[in-house]
Amino acid sequence: MEPIGAEERDAVRGLLGAVNEGLGAPMAPAWEAAFREVPRHAFLPETVWVGEDLVECSRDAAPGEWLRHAYADTAVVTQVNDGEAAAEPGERWASCSASAPSIVFRMLDTLDVRPGHRVLEIGTGTGWNAGLLAHRLGPGLVTTIEVDPVLAAQAVGRLERVGLDAEVIQGDGARGHAAGGPYERVIATCSVRAVPPAWIGQTRPGGVVLVPWESPWFCYGLLRLTVDGYGGASGFFSPHSAFMLMRGQRTDLRIYRDVVRDSHVPVESTTRLSPWAVAGDDWAAQFAVGLQLPDVWRTWHDDPDVEGVASRLWLATTDAASWAAVDWDGRSSGRFTVWEYGPRRLWGMVEAAYHWWRGAGCPGPERFGLTVAPDGTHVRWLDTPDNAVPVPPRPSAPDHEVPARCGTNTP
């Protein structure tokens, strides 16, 4: 293992303080020991990408800046474009990252590992998370799966260099790894839109499956399932984490390339519900809408080249059969133009989902839960499993002004 110098030790101390502040309490002593003895920088590649523009940062060219990113309580992108070359910065997109340390330790604490537990991790990435688990549990108890062969090989080398025993499997994480199970704990470091049955099937009754959640509408939430012994699992969400989607569940859709056609003739209407109320800064509202509309995605188009339109919210189904657009003219705050096409009136469905959420008291993610039935069916619920979330939503309530207490109504 490479020696840790004074500069690295100072960085570790600074990050520990930031993580504890982010967690709201000091991390457990066993995890603090792992934090100190499994240095994050030892698991990062020589080149990382930072900021919204994914600016390249090389350890050789800028060692101080590289180390600063290694020990900041933020995510660091460690691979772009699935490892393929991208000549121009504008062509880069993040395909792997080292998660913010406070999120890493929050998830590890939520996982609640005990001595002797066998753990399966989905999404090895850099290998740091697997290394922390291996430090805590000891040799022979941690199995981690990585779909990308290059990332898997790099993680093997890093774990070997720091002297930690975690088995790295290169393959499809959705299939799990039955040969290493059954497991007491399964943890994913990529988000999912549906929990793969193998993760539940390879977990002992009473065991825990912890997964970041994503709907096409909004990537947010952490789901902690307890396996019931009958082929199913159930549990609550919490309002933490936003991870990259598991590669096997990705959808690559673009409005003008895949959805909207010149031949489409949309229906025009108006709404008083601001698009920012359902796709703005209110994460609880977005989470609730996404749970109710599991096949609807959205994207903003600011300053479209359309006369009288300052901003447009696009909505579409993942099968590209229906779409909607909600326009703001840049002046009014209580009237928006709606265009809808296809067999489903998507904006009306979004309004219904939003009004249902408001009628339920504007619950946050922690009041929602999910049950995975033995046949793989996902049932979303509020407070208790017998109170199912409406999917698809019931007809929308009459439109009206929305009090600010439950969400932003202004652009």
Coordinates of C-alpha atoms in Angstrom, one line a residue:
M1 CA 0.0 0.0 0.0
E2 CA 1.3 3.5 -0.9
P3 CA 2.3 5.5 2.2
I4 CA 0.1 8.2 3.5
G5 CA 1.9 11.5 3.9
A6 CA 1.2 14.4 6.1
E7 CA -0.9 16.1 3.5
E8 CA -3.1 13.1 3.0
R9 CA -3.5 12.7 6.8
D10 CA -4.6 16.3 7.1
A11 CA -7.1 15.7 4.3
V12 CA -8.4 12.6 6.0
R13 CA -9.0 14.5 9.2
G14 CA -10.8 17.3 7.3
L15 CA -13.0 14.9 5.5
L16 CA -13.9 13.1 8.6
G17 CA -15.2 16.3 10.1
A18 CA -17.2 17.1 7.0
V19 CA -18.7 13.6 6.9
N20 CA -19.7 13.7 10.6
E21 CA -21.3 17.0 10.0
G22 CA -23.2 15.7 7.0
L23 CA -24.4 12.7 9.0
G24 CA -25.5 14.8 11.9
A25 CA -23.5 12.7 14.4
P26 CA -20.1 11.0 14.6
M27 CA -19.9 7.8 12.6
A28 CA -19.7 4.5 14.5
P29 CA -16.1 3.7 15.8
A30 CA -15.9 0.6 13.5
W31 CA -16.7 2.7 10.5
E32 CA -14.3 5.5 11.6
A33 CA -11.5 2.9 11.8
A34 CA -12.3 1.8 8.3
F35 CA -12.4 5.3 7.0
R36 CA -9.0 6.1 8.4
E37 CA -7.4 2.8 7.3
V38 CA -8.9 2.5 3.8
P39 CA -7.9 5.8 2.3
R40 CA -10.3 7.1 -0.4
H41 CA -7.5 8.5 -2.6
A42 CA -6.0 5.0 -3.0
F43 CA -9.1 4.0 -4.8
L44 CA -9.4 6.9 -7.3
P45 CA -7.9 6.8 -10.8
E46 CA -5.1 9.1 -11.8
T47 CA -7.6 11.2 -13.8
V48 CA -11.0 12.3 -12.5
W49 CA -13.6 14.7 -13.9
V50 CA -15.1 17.4 -11.8
G51 CA -17.9 20.1 -11.9
E52 CA -20.9 20.2 -14.1
D53 CA -18.7 20.5 -17.2
L54 CA -16.7 17.4 -16.2
V55 CA -13.4 19.1 -16.4
E56 CA -10.5 16.7 -16.4
C57 CA -8.2 16.7 -13.3
S58 CA -5.0 14.8 -13.5
R59 CA -3.0 13.8 -10.4
D60 CA 0.3 14.2 -12.4
A61 CA -0.6 17.7 -13.7
A62 CA -2.3 19.1 -10.6
P63 CA -1.6 16.9 -7.5
G64 CA -2.9 19.4 -5.0
E65 CA -6.2 19.9 -6.8
W66 CA -6.6 16.1 -7.4
L67 CA -6.1 15.5 -3.6
R68 CA -8.5 18.2 -2.7
H69 CA -11.2 16.5 -4.8
A70 CA -10.3 13.1 -3.4
Y71 CA -11.0 14.4 0.1
A72 CA -14.0 16.6 -0.5
D73 CA -17.4 15.4 0.7
T74 CA -18.7 15.3 -2.9
A75 CA -19.0 12.8 -5.6
V76 CA -16.0 12.5 -8.0
V77 CA -16.6 11.2 -11.6
T78 CA -14.1 8.4 -12.2
Q79 CA -15.2 7.3 -15.7
V80 CA -16.9 9.1 -18.6
N81 CA -18.7 7.7 -21.6
D82 CA -18.4 4.1 -20.4
G83 CA -14.7 4.3 -20.8
E84 CA -14.9 5.4 -24.5
A85 CA -12.9 8.4 -25.7
A86 CA -14.6 11.7 -25.8
A87 CA -12.5 14.4 -27.5
E88 CA -14.6 17.4 -26.5
P89 CA -15.8 18.3 -23.0
G90 CA -19.3 18.8 -24.2
E91 CA -19.4 15.2 -25.4
R92 CA -18.6 13.8 -21.9
W93 CA -21.2 12.2 -19.7
A94 CA -20.5 10.5 -16.3
S95 CA -20.7 6.7 -16.3
C96 CA -19.0 6.0 -13.0
S97 CA -18.2 8.0 -9.9
A98 CA -16.9 7.7 -6.3
S99 CA -19.9 8.7 -4.3
A100 CA -19.9 11.5 -1.7
P101 CA -18.3 10.0 1.5
S102 CA -21.2 11.1 3.7
I103 CA -23.6 9.2 1.5
V104 CA -21.3 6.2 1.5
F105 CA -21.3 6.0 5.3
R106 CA -24.9 6.8 5.7
M107 CA -25.7 3.8 3.5
L108 CA -23.2 1.6 5.3
D109 CA -24.8 2.6 8.6
T110 CA -28.3 1.9 7.2
L111 CA -27.2 -1.5 6.0
D112 CA -26.5 -2.5 9.6
V113 CA -23.9 -5.2 9.0
R114 CA -23.0 -7.5 11.9
P115 CA -20.0 -9.8 12.5
G116 CA -20.2 -12.8 10.3
H117 CA -22.6 -11.3 7.8
R118 CA -22.1 -12.2 4.1
V119 CA -22.5 -9.1 1.9
L120 CA -23.2 -8.8 -1.8
E121 CA -22.4 -5.4 -3.4
I122 CA -23.8 -4.5 -6.8
G123 CA -21.6 -1.9 -8.6
T124 CA -18.0 -2.2 -7.5
G125 CA -16.9 1.1 -9.2
T126 CA -13.6 2.2 -7.7
G127 CA -13.7 -0.6 -5.0
W128 CA -13.7 1.8 -2.1
N129 CA -17.1 0.7 -0.7
A130 CA -16.1 -2.9 -1.0
G131 CA -12.9 -2.1 0.8
L132 CA -14.7 -0.5 3.7
L133 CA -17.0 -3.5 4.0
A134 CA -14.1 -5.9 3.9
H135 CA -12.2 -3.9 6.6
R136 CA -15.3 -4.1 8.8
L137 CA -16.2 -7.7 8.2
G138 CA -12.9 -9.5 7.5
P139 CA -11.8 -11.8 4.7
G140 CA -14.2 -14.1 2.7
L141 CA -17.4 -12.3 3.5
V142 CA -17.7 -9.5 0.8
T143 CA -18.6 -10.2 -2.8
T144 CA -18.8 -7.3 -5.2
I145 CA -20.0 -7.3 -8.9
E146 CA -19.0 -4.9 -11.6
V147 CA -20.4 -5.0 -15.1
D148 CA -17.5 -3.0 -16.7
P149 CA -14.4 -5.3 -17.1
V150 CA -11.9 -2.5 -17.0
L151 CA -13.4 -1.1 -13.7
A152 CA -13.5 -4.6 -12.2
A153 CA -9.8 -5.2 -13.0
Q154 CA -8.8 -1.9 -11.6
A155 CA -10.8 -2.5 -8.4
V156 CA -9.1 -5.9 -7.9
G157 CA -5.7 -4.2 -8.1
R158 CA -6.6 -1.5 -5.7
L159 CA -8.0 -3.9 -3.1
E160 CA -4.9 -6.0 -3.4
R161 CA -2.6 -3.0 -2.9
V162 CA -4.3 -2.1 0.4
G163 CA -4.4 -5.7 1.5
L164 CA -8.2 -6.2 1.7
D165 CA -10.0 -9.4 0.8
A166 CA -13.2 -8.8 -1.2
E167 CA -14.1 -11.1 -4.1
V168 CA -14.6 -9.0 -7.3
I169 CA -16.9 -10.6 -9.9
Q170 CA -17.1 -9.2 -13.4
G171 CA -20.6 -9.6 -14.7
D172 CA -24.2 -8.5 -14.7
G173 CA -25.1 -7.3 -11.2
A174 CA -28.8 -7.8 -11.9
R175 CA -28.2 -11.6 -11.7
G176 CA -26.5 -11.4 -8.3
H177 CA -24.0 -14.1 -7.5
A178 CA -25.7 -17.2 -6.1
A179 CA -22.5 -19.1 -5.6
G180 CA -21.4 -16.7 -2.9
G181 CA -24.8 -16.7 -1.1
P182 CA -27.1 -16.7 0.6
Y183 CA -26.3 -13.3 1.9
E184 CA -27.4 -11.4 5.0
R185 CA -27.0 -8.1 3.3
V186 CA -27.2 -6.9 -0.3
I187 CA -26.3 -3.3 -1.2
A188 CA -26.3 -1.6 -4.6
T189 CA -24.2 1.5 -5.4
C190 CA -26.2 2.1 -8.6
S191 CA -29.9 3.2 -8.7
V192 CA -32.7 1.0 -10.0
R193 CA -36.2 1.5 -11.3
A194 CA -37.1 -2.1 -10.4
V195 CA -35.5 -4.4 -7.9
P196 CA -34.0 -7.5 -9.7
P197 CA -35.5 -10.7 -8.3
A198 CA -32.1 -12.3 -7.9
W199 CA -31.2 -9.8 -5.1
I200 CA -34.2 -10.9 -3.0
G201 CA -33.8 -14.6 -3.9
Q202 CA -30.2 -14.7 -2.8
T203 CA -30.8 -13.0 0.5
R204 CA -31.7 -15.0 3.7
P205 CA -35.1 -14.4 5.3
G206 CA -34.8 -11.4 7.5
G207 CA -31.9 -10.1 5.5
V208 CA -31.7 -6.6 4.1
V209 CA -31.5 -5.3 0.5
L210 CA -30.5 -1.7 0.3
V211 CA -30.9 0.1 -3.1
P212 CA -30.8 3.7 -4.4
W213 CA -34.1 4.4 -6.2
E214 CA -34.8 6.1 -9.4
S215 CA -38.0 6.8 -11.4
P216 CA -37.7 8.2 -14.9
W217 CA -39.2 11.4 -13.4
F218 CA -36.7 11.8 -10.6
C219 CA -33.5 10.1 -9.4
Y220 CA -33.8 10.3 -5.6
G221 CA -34.4 8.0 -2.6
L222 CA -32.9 5.1 -0.8
L223 CA -35.0 1.9 -0.4
R224 CA -34.4 -0.6 2.5
L225 CA -36.2 -3.9 2.0
T226 CA -36.4 -6.7 4.5
V227 CA -36.7 -10.1 2.8
D228 CA -39.7 -12.1 4.1
G229 CA -38.8 -15.7 3.4
Y230 CA -41.6 -16.3 0.9
G231 CA -39.9 -14.8 -2.1
G232 CA -40.8 -11.2 -1.5
A233 CA -39.6 -8.2 0.4
S234 CA -40.9 -4.9 1.8
G235 CA -39.7 -1.7 3.3
F236 CA -39.5 2.1 3.5
F237 CA -37.7 4.7 1.4
S238 CA -35.5 7.4 3.0
P239 CA -34.7 10.8 1.5
H240 CA -31.1 10.1 0.6
S241 CA -28.9 9.3 -2.4
A242 CA -28.9 9.9 -6.1
F243 CA -26.9 7.4 -8.0
M244 CA -26.2 6.6 -11.6
L245 CA -28.8 4.1 -13.0
M246 CA -27.8 0.5 -13.4
R247 CA -26.6 0.0 -17.0
G248 CA -29.1 -2.7 -17.7
Q249 CA -32.0 -0.4 -16.9
R250 CA -30.9 2.6 -18.8
T251 CA -33.2 4.2 -21.4
D252 CA -31.7 6.5 -24.1
L253 CA -34.6 8.7 -25.2
R254 CA -34.5 12.2 -26.6
I255 CA -37.5 14.4 -27.3
Y256 CA -36.7 15.4 -30.9
R257 CA -34.9 12.3 -31.9
D258 CA -37.3 9.6 -30.5
V259 CA -40.6 11.2 -29.4
V260 CA -41.9 14.2 -31.2
R261 CA -42.7 14.0 -34.9
D262 CA -43.6 16.7 -37.5
S263 CA -46.8 14.8 -38.2
H264 CA -48.0 14.9 -34.6
V265 CA -51.0 17.3 -34.0
P266 CA -51.2 17.9 -30.2
V267 CA -54.2 19.0 -28.2
E268 CA -53.9 22.5 -26.7
S269 CA -55.2 23.5 -23.2
T270 CA -54.1 25.7 -20.3
T271 CA -53.2 25.0 -16.7
R272 CA -52.7 27.0 -13.6
L273 CA -50.4 24.4 -12.0
S274 CA -46.9 25.6 -12.5
P275 CA -44.5 23.1 -14.1
W276 CA -42.0 24.1 -11.4
A277 CA -44.3 22.7 -8.7
V278 CA -43.8 19.2 -10.1
A279 CA -40.3 19.5 -11.7
G280 CA -38.6 22.2 -9.7
D281 CA -36.9 22.4 -6.3
D282 CA -39.5 20.5 -4.3
W283 CA -37.9 17.1 -4.1
A284 CA -40.7 15.5 -2.1
A285 CA -43.3 16.5 -4.8
Q286 CA -41.0 15.1 -7.5
F287 CA -40.5 11.9 -5.7
A288 CA -44.2 11.4 -5.2
V289 CA -45.0 12.1 -8.8
G290 CA -42.3 9.7 -9.9
L291 CA -43.7 6.9 -7.8
Q292 CA -47.2 7.3 -9.3
L293 CA -46.0 7.6 -12.9
P294 CA -43.3 5.0 -13.2
D295 CA -43.1 5.2 -17.0
V296 CA -43.1 8.9 -17.4
W297 CA -39.9 11.0 -17.8
R298 CA -39.4 14.7 -18.2
T299 CA -36.8 17.3 -19.3
W300 CA -36.5 21.0 -19.3
H301 CA -35.9 23.1 -22.4
D302 CA -34.9 26.6 -21.4
D303 CA -35.1 29.4 -24.1
P304 CA -36.6 27.2 -26.8
D305 CA -36.6 28.8 -30.3
V306 CA -40.4 29.3 -30.1
E307 CA -42.0 32.7 -30.2
G308 CA -43.6 33.6 -26.8
V309 CA -42.1 30.7 -24.9
A310 CA -39.4 31.4 -22.3
S311 CA -39.2 27.9 -20.9
R312 CA -40.8 24.5 -21.7
L313 CA -41.2 21.3 -19.6
W314 CA -41.4 18.2 -21.8
L315 CA -43.0 15.0 -20.6
A316 CA -43.1 11.7 -22.4
T317 CA -43.7 8.0 -21.7
T318 CA -40.7 5.6 -21.9
D319 CA -42.3 3.9 -24.8
A320 CA -42.4 7.2 -26.7
A321 CA -46.1 6.8 -27.5
S322 CA -47.4 9.9 -25.6
W323 CA -45.9 13.3 -24.9
A324 CA -46.8 16.7 -23.5
A325 CA -45.2 20.1 -23.3
V326 CA -46.0 22.9 -20.7
D327 CA -44.9 26.4 -21.8
W328 CA -44.2 29.5 -19.7
D329 CA -44.2 32.8 -21.6
G330 CA -41.7 34.5 -19.3
R331 CA -44.2 36.8 -17.7
S332 CA -47.3 35.3 -16.1
S333 CA -47.1 33.0 -13.1
G334 CA -50.7 31.7 -13.0
R335 CA -51.3 30.4 -16.5
F336 CA -49.4 28.0 -18.7
T337 CA -50.1 26.5 -22.1
V338 CA -50.2 22.8 -22.4
W339 CA -49.8 20.7 -25.5
E340 CA -50.5 16.9 -25.4
Y341 CA -50.3 14.1 -27.9
G342 CA -50.8 10.4 -27.8
P343 CA -53.2 8.0 -26.1
R344 CA -52.4 9.3 -22.6
R345 CA -52.9 12.8 -21.5
L346 CA -49.7 13.1 -19.5
W347 CA -50.1 16.6 -18.0
G348 CA -53.5 15.7 -16.7
M349 CA -51.9 12.6 -15.1
V350 CA -49.2 14.7 -13.5
E351 CA -51.8 17.1 -12.1
A352 CA -53.7 14.2 -10.7
A353 CA -50.5 12.8 -9.1
Y354 CA -49.6 16.2 -7.6
H355 CA -53.1 16.8 -6.2
W356 CA -53.2 13.3 -4.7
W357 CA -49.8 14.1 -3.0
R358 CA -51.1 17.4 -1.6
G359 CA -54.3 15.8 -0.4
A360 CA -52.2 13.2 1.5
G361 CA -50.5 16.1 3.4
C362 CA -47.4 16.5 1.1
P363 CA -45.6 13.4 2.5
G364 CA -41.8 13.1 2.1
P365 CA -40.0 10.0 0.8
E366 CA -39.7 8.5 4.3
R367 CA -43.5 7.9 4.5
F368 CA -43.5 5.9 1.3
G369 CA -42.6 2.3 0.9
L370 CA -42.5 -0.5 -1.6
T371 CA -43.3 -4.2 -1.6
V372 CA -41.8 -6.6 -4.1
A373 CA -44.2 -9.6 -4.4
P374 CA -42.8 -13.2 -5.1
D375 CA -43.8 -12.7 -8.8
G376 CA -41.7 -9.5 -9.0
T377 CA -44.7 -7.1 -8.9
H378 CA -43.8 -3.8 -7.3
V379 CA -46.5 -2.2 -5.1
R380 CA -45.9 1.3 -3.9
W381 CA -47.6 2.5 -0.8
L382 CA -47.9 5.3 1.7
D383 CA -47.4 4.7 5.5
T384 CA -48.6 1.1 5.4
P385 CA -48.6 -1.7 2.7
D386 CA -52.4 -1.7 2.6
N387 CA -52.5 2.0 1.5
A388 CA -51.4 1.7 -2.1
V389 CA -50.2 4.7 -4.1
P390 CA -52.5 5.2 -7.1
V391 CA -50.8 4.0 -10.3
P392 CA -52.0 5.4 -12.6
P393 CA -53.5 8.2 -10.6
R394 CA -57.2 8.9 -10.3
P395 CA -58.7 11.9 -12.4
S396 CA -57.2 15.2 -11.4
A397 CA -59.0 17.6 -9.1
P398 CA -60.1 21.0 -10.4
D399 CA -57.2 23.2 -10.9
H400 CA -56.6 25.9 -8.3
E401 CA -53.9 28.1 -6.8
V402 CA -51.5 26.1 -4.8
P403 CA -50.3 27.4 -1.4
A404 CA -46.6 27.9 -1.2
R405 CA -46.3 25.7 1.9
C406 CA -46.3 22.5 -0.2
G407 CA -44.1 23.5 -3.1
T408 CA -42.8 26.2 -5.3
N409 CA -45.3 27.7 -7.8
T410 CA -43.0 30.1 -9.5
P411 CA -40.3 29.7 -12.2

